[in-house]
């Protein structure tokens, strides 16, 4: 059970970080494109 939890964490953390980076990239891209 603990091994399963560790494996989920190992897969979840990188995905979470990628998601955050992607959202930041989208936000900055939209912000820059909205600046006249």
XYZ file of C-alpha atoms in Angstrom:
36
model
C 0.000 0.000 0.000
C 2.790 2.404 0.878
C 4.593 1.520 -2.337
C 1.471 2.370 -4.305
C 1.244 5.723 -2.532
C 4.881 6.483 -3.309
C 4.347 5.638 -6.953
C 1.298 7.896 -7.123
C 3.274 10.737 -5.542
C 6.158 10.164 -7.971
C 3.789 10.496 -10.910
C 1.617 13.236 -9.418
C 4.302 15.761 -8.472
C 5.886 16.153 -11.938
C 2.432 16.342 -13.506
C 1.415 19.002 -10.979
C 4.545 21.047 -11.660
C 4.076 20.773 -15.429
C 0.475 21.868 -15.036
C 1.466 24.911 -12.982
C 4.224 25.882 -15.427
C 1.813 25.452 -18.330
C -0.816 27.652 -16.664
C 1.796 30.318 -15.934
C 2.962 30.195 -19.563
C -0.615 30.519 -20.833
C -1.317 33.398 -18.438
C 1.835 35.310 -19.394
C 1.213 34.650 -23.102
C -2.347 35.956 -22.851
C -1.201 38.936 -20.797
C 1.530 39.886 -23.275
C -0.795 39.495 -26.257
C -3.409 41.705 -24.566
C -0.924 44.547 -24.024
C -1.332 47.076 -26.863
